[in-house]
CSV table of N, CA and C in Angstrom, one decimal:
chain,number,residue,atom,x,y,z
A,1,MET,N,16.9,-17.4,-11.5
A,1,MET,CA,16.0,-17.3,-12.7
A,1,MET,C,15.0,-16.2,-12.5
A,2,GLU,N,14.8,-15.5,-13.6
A,2,GLU,CA,13.9,-14.3,-13.6
A,2,GLU,C,12.4,-14.8,-13.4
A,3,ASP,N,11.7,-14.0,-12.7
A,3,ASP,CA,10.3,-14.4,-12.5
A,3,ASP,C,9.5,-13.8,-13.7
A,4,LYS,N,9.2,-14.7,-14.7
A,4,LYS,CA,8.5,-14.3,-15.9
A,4,LYS,C,7.0,-14.0,-15.6
A,5,LEU,N,6.5,-14.4,-14.5
A,5,LEU,CA,5.1,-14.2,-14.2
A,5,LEU,C,4.9,-13.0,-13.3
A,6,TYR,N,5.9,-12.3,-13.0
A,6,TYR,CA,5.8,-11.1,-12.0
A,6,TYR,C,4.7,-10.2,-12.4
A,7,THR,N,4.7,-9.7,-13.7
A,7,THR,CA,3.7,-8.8,-14.1
A,7,THR,C,2.3,-9.3,-14.0
A,8,ILE,N,2.1,-10.6,-14.4
A,8,ILE,CA,0.8,-11.2,-14.3
A,8,ILE,C,0.3,-11.3,-12.9
A,9,LYS,N,1.3,-11.7,-12.0
A,9,LYS,CA,0.9,-11.8,-10.6
A,9,LYS,C,0.5,-10.5,-10.0
A,10,VAL,N,1.3,-9.5,-10.3
A,10,VAL,CA,0.9,-8.1,-9.8
A,10,VAL,C,-0.4,-7.7,-10.3
A,11,TRP,N,-0.6,-7.8,-11.6
A,11,TRP,CA,-1.9,-7.4,-12.3
A,11,TRP,C,-3.1,-8.1,-11.7
A,12,LEU,N,-3.0,-9.5,-11.6
A,12,LEU,CA,-4.2,-10.2,-11.1
A,12,LEU,C,-4.4,-10.0,-9.6
A,13,THR,N,-3.3,-9.9,-8.9
A,13,THR,CA,-3.5,-9.6,-7.4
A,13,THR,C,-4.2,-8.3,-7.2
A,14,THR,N,-3.8,-7.3,-8.0
A,14,THR,CA,-4.4,-6.0,-7.9
A,14,THR,C,-5.9,-6.0,-8.3
A,15,LEU,N,-6.2,-6.8,-9.3
A,15,LEU,CA,-7.6,-6.9,-9.7
A,15,LEU,C,-8.4,-7.7,-8.7
A,16,ILE,N,-7.8,-8.6,-8.0
A,16,ILE,CA,-8.6,-9.4,-7.0
A,16,ILE,C,-8.7,-8.6,-5.7
A,17,LEU,N,-7.6,-7.9,-5.3
A,17,LEU,CA,-7.5,-7.2,-4.0
A,17,LEU,C,-8.4,-5.9,-4.0
A,18,SER,N,-8.4,-5.2,-5.1
A,18,SER,CA,-9.1,-4.0,-5.2
A,18,SER,C,-10.6,-4.1,-4.9
A,19,PRO,N,-11.4,-5.0,-5.5
A,19,PRO,CA,-12.8,-5.1,-5.2
A,19,PRO,C,-13.0,-5.6,-3.7
A,20,ILE,N,-12.1,-6.4,-3.2
A,20,ILE,CA,-12.3,-6.9,-1.8
A,20,ILE,C,-12.1,-5.7,-0.9
A,21,LEU,N,-11.0,-4.8,-1.1
A,21,LEU,CA,-10.8,-3.6,-0.3
A,21,LEU,C,-12.0,-2.7,-0.4
A,22,PHE,N,-12.5,-2.5,-1.7
A,22,PHE,CA,-13.6,-1.6,-1.9
A,22,PHE,C,-14.8,-2.1,-1.1
A,23,ASN,N,-15.1,-3.4,-1.1
A,23,ASN,CA,-16.3,-3.9,-0.3
A,23,ASN,C,-16.0,-3.8,1.2
A,24,LEU,N,-14.8,-4.0,1.6
A,24,LEU,CA,-14.5,-3.9,3.0
A,24,LEU,C,-14.7,-2.5,3.5
A,25,LEU,N,-14.2,-1.5,2.7
A,25,LEU,CA,-14.4,-0.1,3.1
A,25,LEU,C,-15.8,0.3,3.1
A,26,THR,N,-16.6,-0.2,2.1
A,26,THR,CA,-18.0,0.1,2.1
A,26,THR,C,-18.7,-0.5,3.3
A,27,PHE,N,-18.3,-1.7,3.7
A,27,PHE,CA,-18.9,-2.4,4.9
A,27,PHE,C,-18.6,-1.6,6.1
A,28,LEU,N,-17.4,-1.1,6.2
A,28,LEU,CA,-17.0,-0.3,7.4
A,28,LEU,C,-17.7,1.0,7.5
A,29,LYS,N,-18.0,1.6,6.3
A,29,LYS,CA,-18.7,2.8,6.3
A,29,LYS,C,-20.2,2.7,6.6
A,30,ILE,N,-20.9,1.7,6.0
A,30,ILE,CA,-22.3,1.6,6.3
A,30,ILE,C,-22.7,0.7,7.4
A,31,LYS,N,-21.7,-0.1,7.8
A,31,LYS,CA,-21.9,-1.0,9.0
A,31,LYS,C,-23.0,-2.1,8.9
A,32,THR,N,-23.3,-2.4,7.7
A,32,THR,CA,-24.2,-3.5,7.4
A,32,THR,C,-23.7,-4.3,6.2
A,33,PHE,N,-23.9,-5.6,6.3
A,33,PHE,CA,-23.4,-6.5,5.2
A,33,PHE,C,-24.5,-6.7,4.2
A,34,ASP,N,-24.2,-6.5,3.0
A,34,ASP,CA,-25.1,-6.7,1.9
A,34,ASP,C,-24.6,-7.9,1.1
A,35,PRO,N,-25.4,-9.0,1.1
A,35,PRO,CA,-25.0,-10.2,0.4
A,35,PRO,C,-24.7,-10.0,-1.1
A,36,ASP,N,-25.3,-9.0,-1.7
A,36,ASP,CA,-25.0,-8.7,-3.1
A,36,ASP,C,-23.6,-8.1,-3.3
A,37,SER,N,-22.9,-7.8,-2.2
A,37,SER,CA,-21.6,-7.2,-2.3
A,37,SER,C,-20.6,-8.3,-2.8
A,38,ILE,N,-20.9,-9.6,-2.5
A,38,ILE,CA,-20.1,-10.7,-3.1
A,38,ILE,C,-20.2,-10.7,-4.6
A,39,LEU,N,-21.3,-10.5,-5.1
A,39,LEU,CA,-21.5,-10.5,-6.6
A,39,LEU,C,-20.8,-9.3,-7.1
A,40,LEU,N,-20.8,-8.2,-6.4
A,40,LEU,CA,-20.1,-7.0,-6.8
A,40,LEU,C,-18.6,-7.2,-7.0
A,41,ILE,N,-18.0,-8.0,-6.1
A,41,ILE,CA,-16.6,-8.4,-6.2
A,41,ILE,C,-16.3,-9.0,-7.5
A,42,PHE,N,-17.1,-10.0,-7.9
A,42,PHE,CA,-16.9,-10.7,-9.2
A,42,PHE,C,-17.1,-9.8,-10.4
A,43,PHE,N,-18.2,-8.9,-10.3
A,43,PHE,CA,-18.4,-8.0,-11.4
A,43,PHE,C,-17.3,-7.0,-11.5
A,44,MET,N,-16.8,-6.4,-10.4
A,44,MET,CA,-15.7,-5.5,-10.5
A,44,MET,C,-14.4,-6.2,-11.0
A,45,PHE,N,-14.2,-7.4,-10.6
A,45,PHE,CA,-13.0,-8.1,-11.1
A,45,PHE,C,-13.1,-8.3,-12.6
A,46,GLY,N,-14.2,-8.8,-13.1
A,46,GLY,CA,-14.4,-8.9,-14.6
A,46,GLY,C,-14.3,-7.6,-15.3
A,47,TYR,N,-15.0,-6.6,-14.8
A,47,TYR,CA,-14.9,-5.3,-15.4
A,47,TYR,C,-13.5,-4.7,-15.5
A,48,SER,N,-12.8,-4.9,-14.4
A,48,SER,CA,-11.4,-4.4,-14.3
A,48,SER,C,-10.5,-5.2,-15.2
A,49,LEU,N,-10.7,-6.5,-15.3
A,49,LEU,CA,-9.9,-7.3,-16.2
A,49,LEU,C,-10.0,-6.9,-17.6
A,50,ILE,N,-11.2,-6.6,-18.1
A,50,ILE,CA,-11.4,-6.2,-19.5
A,50,ILE,C,-10.8,-4.8,-19.7
A,51,TYR,N,-11.1,-3.8,-18.8
A,51,TYR,CA,-10.7,-2.5,-19.0
A,51,TYR,C,-9.2,-2.2,-18.8
A,52,SER,N,-8.6,-3.1,-18.0
A,52,SER,CA,-7.2,-2.9,-17.7
A,52,SER,C,-6.2,-3.7,-18.7
A,53,LEU,N,-6.8,-4.4,-19.6
A,53,LEU,CA,-5.9,-5.2,-20.5
A,53,LEU,C,-4.9,-4.3,-21.3
A,54,PRO,N,-5.3,-3.2,-21.9
A,54,PRO,CA,-4.3,-2.3,-22.6
A,54,PRO,C,-3.2,-1.8,-21.6
A,55,SER,N,-3.6,-1.4,-20.4
A,55,SER,CA,-2.7,-0.9,-19.4
A,55,SER,C,-1.7,-2.1,-19.0
A,56,PHE,N,-2.2,-3.3,-18.8
A,56,PHE,CA,-1.4,-4.4,-18.5
A,56,PHE,C,-0.3,-4.6,-19.6
A,57,LEU,N,-0.8,-4.6,-20.8
A,57,LEU,CA,0.2,-4.8,-21.9
A,57,LEU,C,1.3,-3.8,-21.9
A,58,ILE,N,1.0,-2.5,-21.7
A,58,ILE,CA,2.0,-1.5,-21.6
A,58,ILE,C,2.9,-1.7,-20.4
A,59,TYR,N,2.3,-2.1,-19.3
A,59,TYR,CA,3.1,-2.4,-18.0
A,59,TYR,C,4.0,-3.6,-18.3
A,60,HIS,N,3.5,-4.7,-18.9
A,60,HIS,CA,4.3,-5.8,-19.2
A,60,HIS,C,5.5,-5.5,-20.2
A,61,LEU,N,5.2,-4.7,-21.2
A,61,LEU,CA,6.3,-4.4,-22.1
A,61,LEU,C,7.3,-3.5,-21.4
A,62,SER,N,6.9,-2.6,-20.6
A,62,SER,CA,7.8,-1.8,-19.8
A,62,SER,C,8.7,-2.7,-18.9
A,63,PHE,N,8.1,-3.7,-18.3
A,63,PHE,CA,8.8,-4.6,-17.5
A,63,PHE,C,9.9,-5.3,-18.3
A,64,LEU,N,9.5,-5.8,-19.5
A,64,LEU,CA,10.5,-6.5,-20.4
A,64,LEU,C,11.6,-5.5,-20.8
A,65,LYS,N,11.3,-4.3,-21.0
A,65,LYS,CA,12.3,-3.3,-21.3
A,65,LYS,C,13.3,-3.0,-20.1
A,66,LEU,N,12.8,-3.0,-18.9
A,66,LEU,CA,13.6,-2.8,-17.7
A,66,LEU,C,14.2,-4.0,-17.1
A,67,LYS,N,13.9,-5.2,-17.6
A,67,LYS,CA,14.3,-6.4,-16.9
A,67,LYS,C,15.8,-6.6,-16.8
A,68,SER,N,16.6,-6.0,-17.7
A,68,SER,CA,18.1,-6.1,-17.6
A,68,SER,C,18.6,-5.3,-16.5
A,69,LYS,N,17.9,-4.3,-16.0
A,69,LYS,CA,18.4,-3.6,-14.8
A,69,LYS,C,17.4,-3.5,-13.7
A,70,LEU,N,16.8,-4.7,-13.4
A,70,LEU,CA,15.8,-4.7,-12.4
A,70,LEU,C,16.4,-4.5,-11.0
A,71,ASN,N,15.8,-3.5,-10.3
A,71,ASN,CA,16.2,-3.2,-8.9
A,71,ASN,C,15.0,-2.5,-8.3
A,72,GLU,N,15.2,-1.9,-7.1
A,72,GLU,CA,14.1,-1.2,-6.5
A,72,GLU,C,13.7,0.0,-7.2
A,73,LYS,N,14.7,0.7,-7.9
A,73,LYS,CA,14.3,1.9,-8.6
A,73,LYS,C,13.4,1.5,-9.8
A,74,SER,N,13.8,0.5,-10.5
A,74,SER,CA,12.9,0.1,-11.7
A,74,SER,C,11.6,-0.4,-11.2
A,75,LYS,N,11.5,-1.1,-10.0
A,75,LYS,CA,10.2,-1.5,-9.5
A,75,LYS,C,9.4,-0.3,-9.1
A,76,PHE,N,10.0,0.8,-8.6
A,76,PHE,CA,9.3,2.0,-8.3
A,76,PHE,C,8.8,2.7,-9.6
A,77,ILE,N,9.6,2.6,-10.7
A,77,ILE,CA,9.2,3.2,-12.0
A,77,ILE,C,8.0,2.4,-12.5
A,78,LEU,N,8.0,1.1,-12.3
A,78,LEU,CA,6.8,0.3,-12.7
A,78,LEU,C,5.6,0.6,-11.9
A,79,ILE,N,5.7,0.9,-10.7
A,79,ILE,CA,4.6,1.2,-9.8
A,79,ILE,C,4.0,2.6,-10.3
A,80,ILE,N,4.9,3.6,-10.5
A,80,ILE,CA,4.4,4.9,-11.0
A,80,ILE,C,3.7,4.7,-12.3
A,81,LEU,N,4.3,4.0,-13.2
A,81,LEU,CA,3.7,3.7,-14.5
A,81,LEU,C,2.3,3.1,-14.3
A,82,SER,N,2.2,2.1,-13.5
A,82,SER,CA,0.9,1.4,-13.2
A,82,SER,C,-0.2,2.4,-12.7
A,83,ILE,N,0.3,3.3,-11.8
A,83,ILE,CA,-0.7,4.2,-11.2
A,83,ILE,C,-1.1,5.2,-12.3
A,84,ILE,N,-0.2,5.7,-13.1
A,84,ILE,CA,-0.6,6.6,-14.2
A,84,ILE,C,-1.5,5.9,-15.2
A,85,LEU,N,-1.2,4.7,-15.6
A,85,LEU,CA,-2.1,4.0,-16.5
A,85,LEU,C,-3.5,3.8,-15.9
A,86,MET,N,-3.5,3.5,-14.6
A,86,MET,CA,-4.8,3.3,-13.9
A,86,MET,C,-5.6,4.6,-13.9
A,87,ILE,N,-5.0,5.7,-13.6
A,87,ILE,CA,-5.7,7.0,-13.6
A,87,ILE,C,-6.2,7.3,-15.0
A,88,ILE,N,-5.4,7.0,-16.0
A,88,ILE,CA,-5.9,7.2,-17.4
A,88,ILE,C,-7.1,6.4,-17.6
A,89,ASN,N,-7.1,5.1,-17.2
A,89,ASN,CA,-8.2,4.2,-17.3
A,89,ASN,C,-9.5,4.7,-16.6
A,90,VAL,N,-9.3,5.2,-15.4
A,90,VAL,CA,-10.4,5.8,-14.7
A,90,VAL,C,-11.0,7.0,-15.4
A,91,ARG,N,-10.2,7.8,-15.9
A,91,ARG,CA,-10.7,9.0,-16.7
A,91,ARG,C,-11.5,8.5,-17.9
A,92,LEU,N,-11.0,7.5,-18.6
A,92,LEU,CA,-11.7,7.0,-19.8
A,92,LEU,C,-13.0,6.3,-19.4
A,93,VAL,N,-13.1,5.6,-18.3
A,93,VAL,CA,-14.3,4.9,-17.9
A,93,VAL,C,-15.3,5.8,-17.2
A,94,PHE,N,-14.9,6.7,-16.3
A,94,PHE,CA,-15.8,7.6,-15.6
A,94,PHE,C,-16.0,8.9,-16.2
A,95,GLY,N,-15.2,9.3,-17.2
A,95,GLY,CA,-15.4,10.5,-17.9
A,95,GLY,C,-14.6,11.7,-17.3
A,96,ASN,N,-14.8,12.9,-17.9
A,96,ASN,CA,-14.1,14.1,-17.5
A,96,ASN,C,-14.4,14.5,-16.1
A,97,ASN,N,-15.5,14.2,-15.5
A,97,ASN,CA,-15.8,14.6,-14.2
A,97,ASN,C,-15.4,13.6,-13.1
A,98,SER,N,-14.6,12.6,-13.5
A,98,SER,CA,-14.3,11.6,-12.5
A,98,SER,C,-13.6,12.1,-11.3
A,99,TYR,N,-12.8,13.1,-11.4
A,99,TYR,CA,-12.1,13.6,-10.2
A,99,TYR,C,-12.6,14.9,-9.7
A,100,ASN,N,-13.7,15.4,-10.2
A,100,ASN,CA,-14.3,16.7,-9.7
A,100,ASN,C,-15.0,16.4,-8.4
A,101,SER,N,-15.0,17.4,-7.6
A,101,SER,CA,-15.6,17.2,-6.3
A,101,SER,C,-17.1,17.7,-6.4
A,102,ASN,N,-17.8,17.1,-7.3
A,102,ASN,CA,-19.2,17.5,-7.5
A,102,ASN,C,-20.2,16.5,-6.8
A,103,GLY,N,-19.7,15.9,-5.8
A,103,GLY,CA,-20.6,15.0,-5.0
A,103,GLY,C,-20.4,13.6,-5.4
A,104,ASN,N,-19.8,13.3,-6.6
A,104,ASN,CA,-19.6,11.9,-7.0
A,104,ASN,C,-18.1,11.7,-7.0
A,105,PHE,N,-17.7,10.9,-6.0
A,105,PHE,CA,-16.2,10.7,-5.9
A,105,PHE,C,-15.8,9.3,-6.3
A,106,SER,N,-16.6,8.7,-7.2
A,106,SER,CA,-16.3,7.3,-7.6
A,106,SER,C,-14.9,7.2,-8.2
A,107,GLY,N,-14.5,8.1,-9.0
A,107,GLY,CA,-13.2,8.1,-9.6
A,107,GLY,C,-12.1,8.1,-8.6
A,108,ILE,N,-12.3,9.0,-7.6
A,108,ILE,CA,-11.3,9.2,-6.6
A,108,ILE,C,-11.2,7.9,-5.7
A,109,THR,N,-12.4,7.4,-5.3
A,109,THR,CA,-12.5,6.2,-4.5
A,109,THR,C,-11.8,5.0,-5.2
A,110,PHE,N,-12.1,4.8,-6.5
A,110,PHE,CA,-11.5,3.6,-7.2
A,110,PHE,C,-10.0,3.9,-7.4
A,111,SER,N,-9.6,5.1,-7.6
A,111,SER,CA,-8.2,5.3,-7.9
A,111,SER,C,-7.4,5.1,-6.6
A,112,VAL,N,-7.9,5.5,-5.5
A,112,VAL,CA,-7.1,5.3,-4.2
A,112,VAL,C,-7.0,3.9,-3.9
A,113,ILE,N,-8.1,3.1,-4.0
A,113,ILE,CA,-8.2,1.7,-3.7
A,113,ILE,C,-7.2,0.9,-4.7
A,114,TYR,N,-7.3,1.3,-6.0
A,114,TYR,CA,-6.4,0.6,-6.9
A,114,TYR,C,-4.9,1.0,-6.7
A,115,CYS,N,-4.7,2.2,-6.3
A,115,CYS,CA,-3.3,2.6,-6.0
A,115,CYS,C,-2.7,1.8,-4.9
A,116,ILE,N,-3.5,1.7,-3.8
A,116,ILE,CA,-3.1,0.9,-2.7
A,116,ILE,C,-2.9,-0.6,-3.1
A,117,SER,N,-3.7,-1.1,-3.9
A,117,SER,CA,-3.6,-2.5,-4.3
A,117,SER,C,-2.4,-2.7,-5.2
A,118,ILE,N,-2.1,-1.7,-6.1
A,118,ILE,CA,-0.9,-1.8,-7.0
A,118,ILE,C,0.4,-1.8,-6.1
A,119,ILE,N,0.4,-0.9,-5.1
A,119,ILE,CA,1.6,-0.8,-4.3
A,119,ILE,C,1.8,-2.1,-3.5
A,120,ILE,N,0.7,-2.6,-2.9
A,120,ILE,CA,0.8,-3.8,-2.1
A,120,ILE,C,1.2,-5.0,-3.0
A,121,SER,N,0.6,-5.1,-4.1
A,121,SER,CA,0.9,-6.3,-5.0
A,121,SER,C,2.4,-6.2,-5.5
A,122,SER,N,2.8,-5.0,-5.9
A,122,SER,CA,4.1,-4.8,-6.4
A,122,SER,C,5.2,-5.1,-5.4
A,123,TYR,N,5.0,-4.8,-4.2
A,123,TYR,CA,6.0,-5.1,-3.2
A,123,TYR,C,5.9,-6.4,-2.6
A,124,TYR,N,4.7,-7.0,-2.7
A,124,TYR,CA,4.6,-8.4,-2.2
A,124,TYR,C,5.4,-9.4,-3.0
A,125,PHE,N,5.3,-9.3,-4.3
A,125,PHE,CA,6.0,-10.2,-5.2
A,125,PHE,C,7.4,-9.7,-5.4
A,126,LYS,N,8.3,-10.6,-5.4
A,126,LYS,CA,9.7,-10.3,-5.6
A,126,LYS,C,10.1,-10.6,-7.1
A,127,ILE,N,11.1,-9.8,-7.6
A,127,ILE,CA,11.6,-10.1,-8.9
A,127,ILE,C,13.0,-10.7,-8.7
A,128,HIS,N,13.2,-11.9,-9.3
A,128,HIS,CA,14.4,-12.6,-9.2
A,128,HIS,C,15.2,-12.3,-10.5
A,129,LYS,N,16.4,-11.8,-10.3
A,129,LYS,CA,17.3,-11.5,-11.4
A,129,LYS,C,17.9,-12.8,-12.1
A,130,THR,N,18.1,-12.7,-13.4
A,130,THR,CA,18.6,-13.8,-14.1
A,130,THR,C,20.2,-13.7,-14.1
A,131,ASN,N,20.8,-14.8,-13.8
A,131,ASN,CA,22.3,-14.8,-13.9
A,131,ASN,C,22.7,-14.7,-15.4
A,132,GLN,N,23.5,-13.8,-15.7
A,132,GLN,CA,23.9,-13.6,-17.1
A,132,GLN,C,24.6,-14.8,-17.7
A,133,TRP,N,25.1,-15.7,-16.9
A,133,TRP,CA,25.8,-16.9,-17.4
A,133,TRP,C,24.9,-18.1,-17.6
A,134,GLU,N,23.6,-18.0,-17.2
A,134,GLU,CA,22.7,-19.1,-17.4
A,134,GLU,C,22.2,-19.2,-18.8
């Protein structure tokens, strides 16, 4: 049976994992725990949920289009598509200077963290192919 929830699992796992990774890396960098960072996780999740909806819909429709030939290559295509959509999202949210090295690397930081989360989520969940006789 095909895993109809694959795209939702990958999307939500990415949205949950990314703020946690961001806070973990921040903690490792500044070496002090800020209790407000827990609130930041929830804020980042909600913010990402809203801003990534259009990207998720494109991702899900692409999955449905590729589902007849699901294999590792199509999974790789979905990962690349997700990363491209995420970069477009970051450009829209952070603006034209999001990737400039002008001292503000927020776009780069978020992009790298979300790329890592997309890859982890995509390979963690398996896609089960449908038997054509079912």
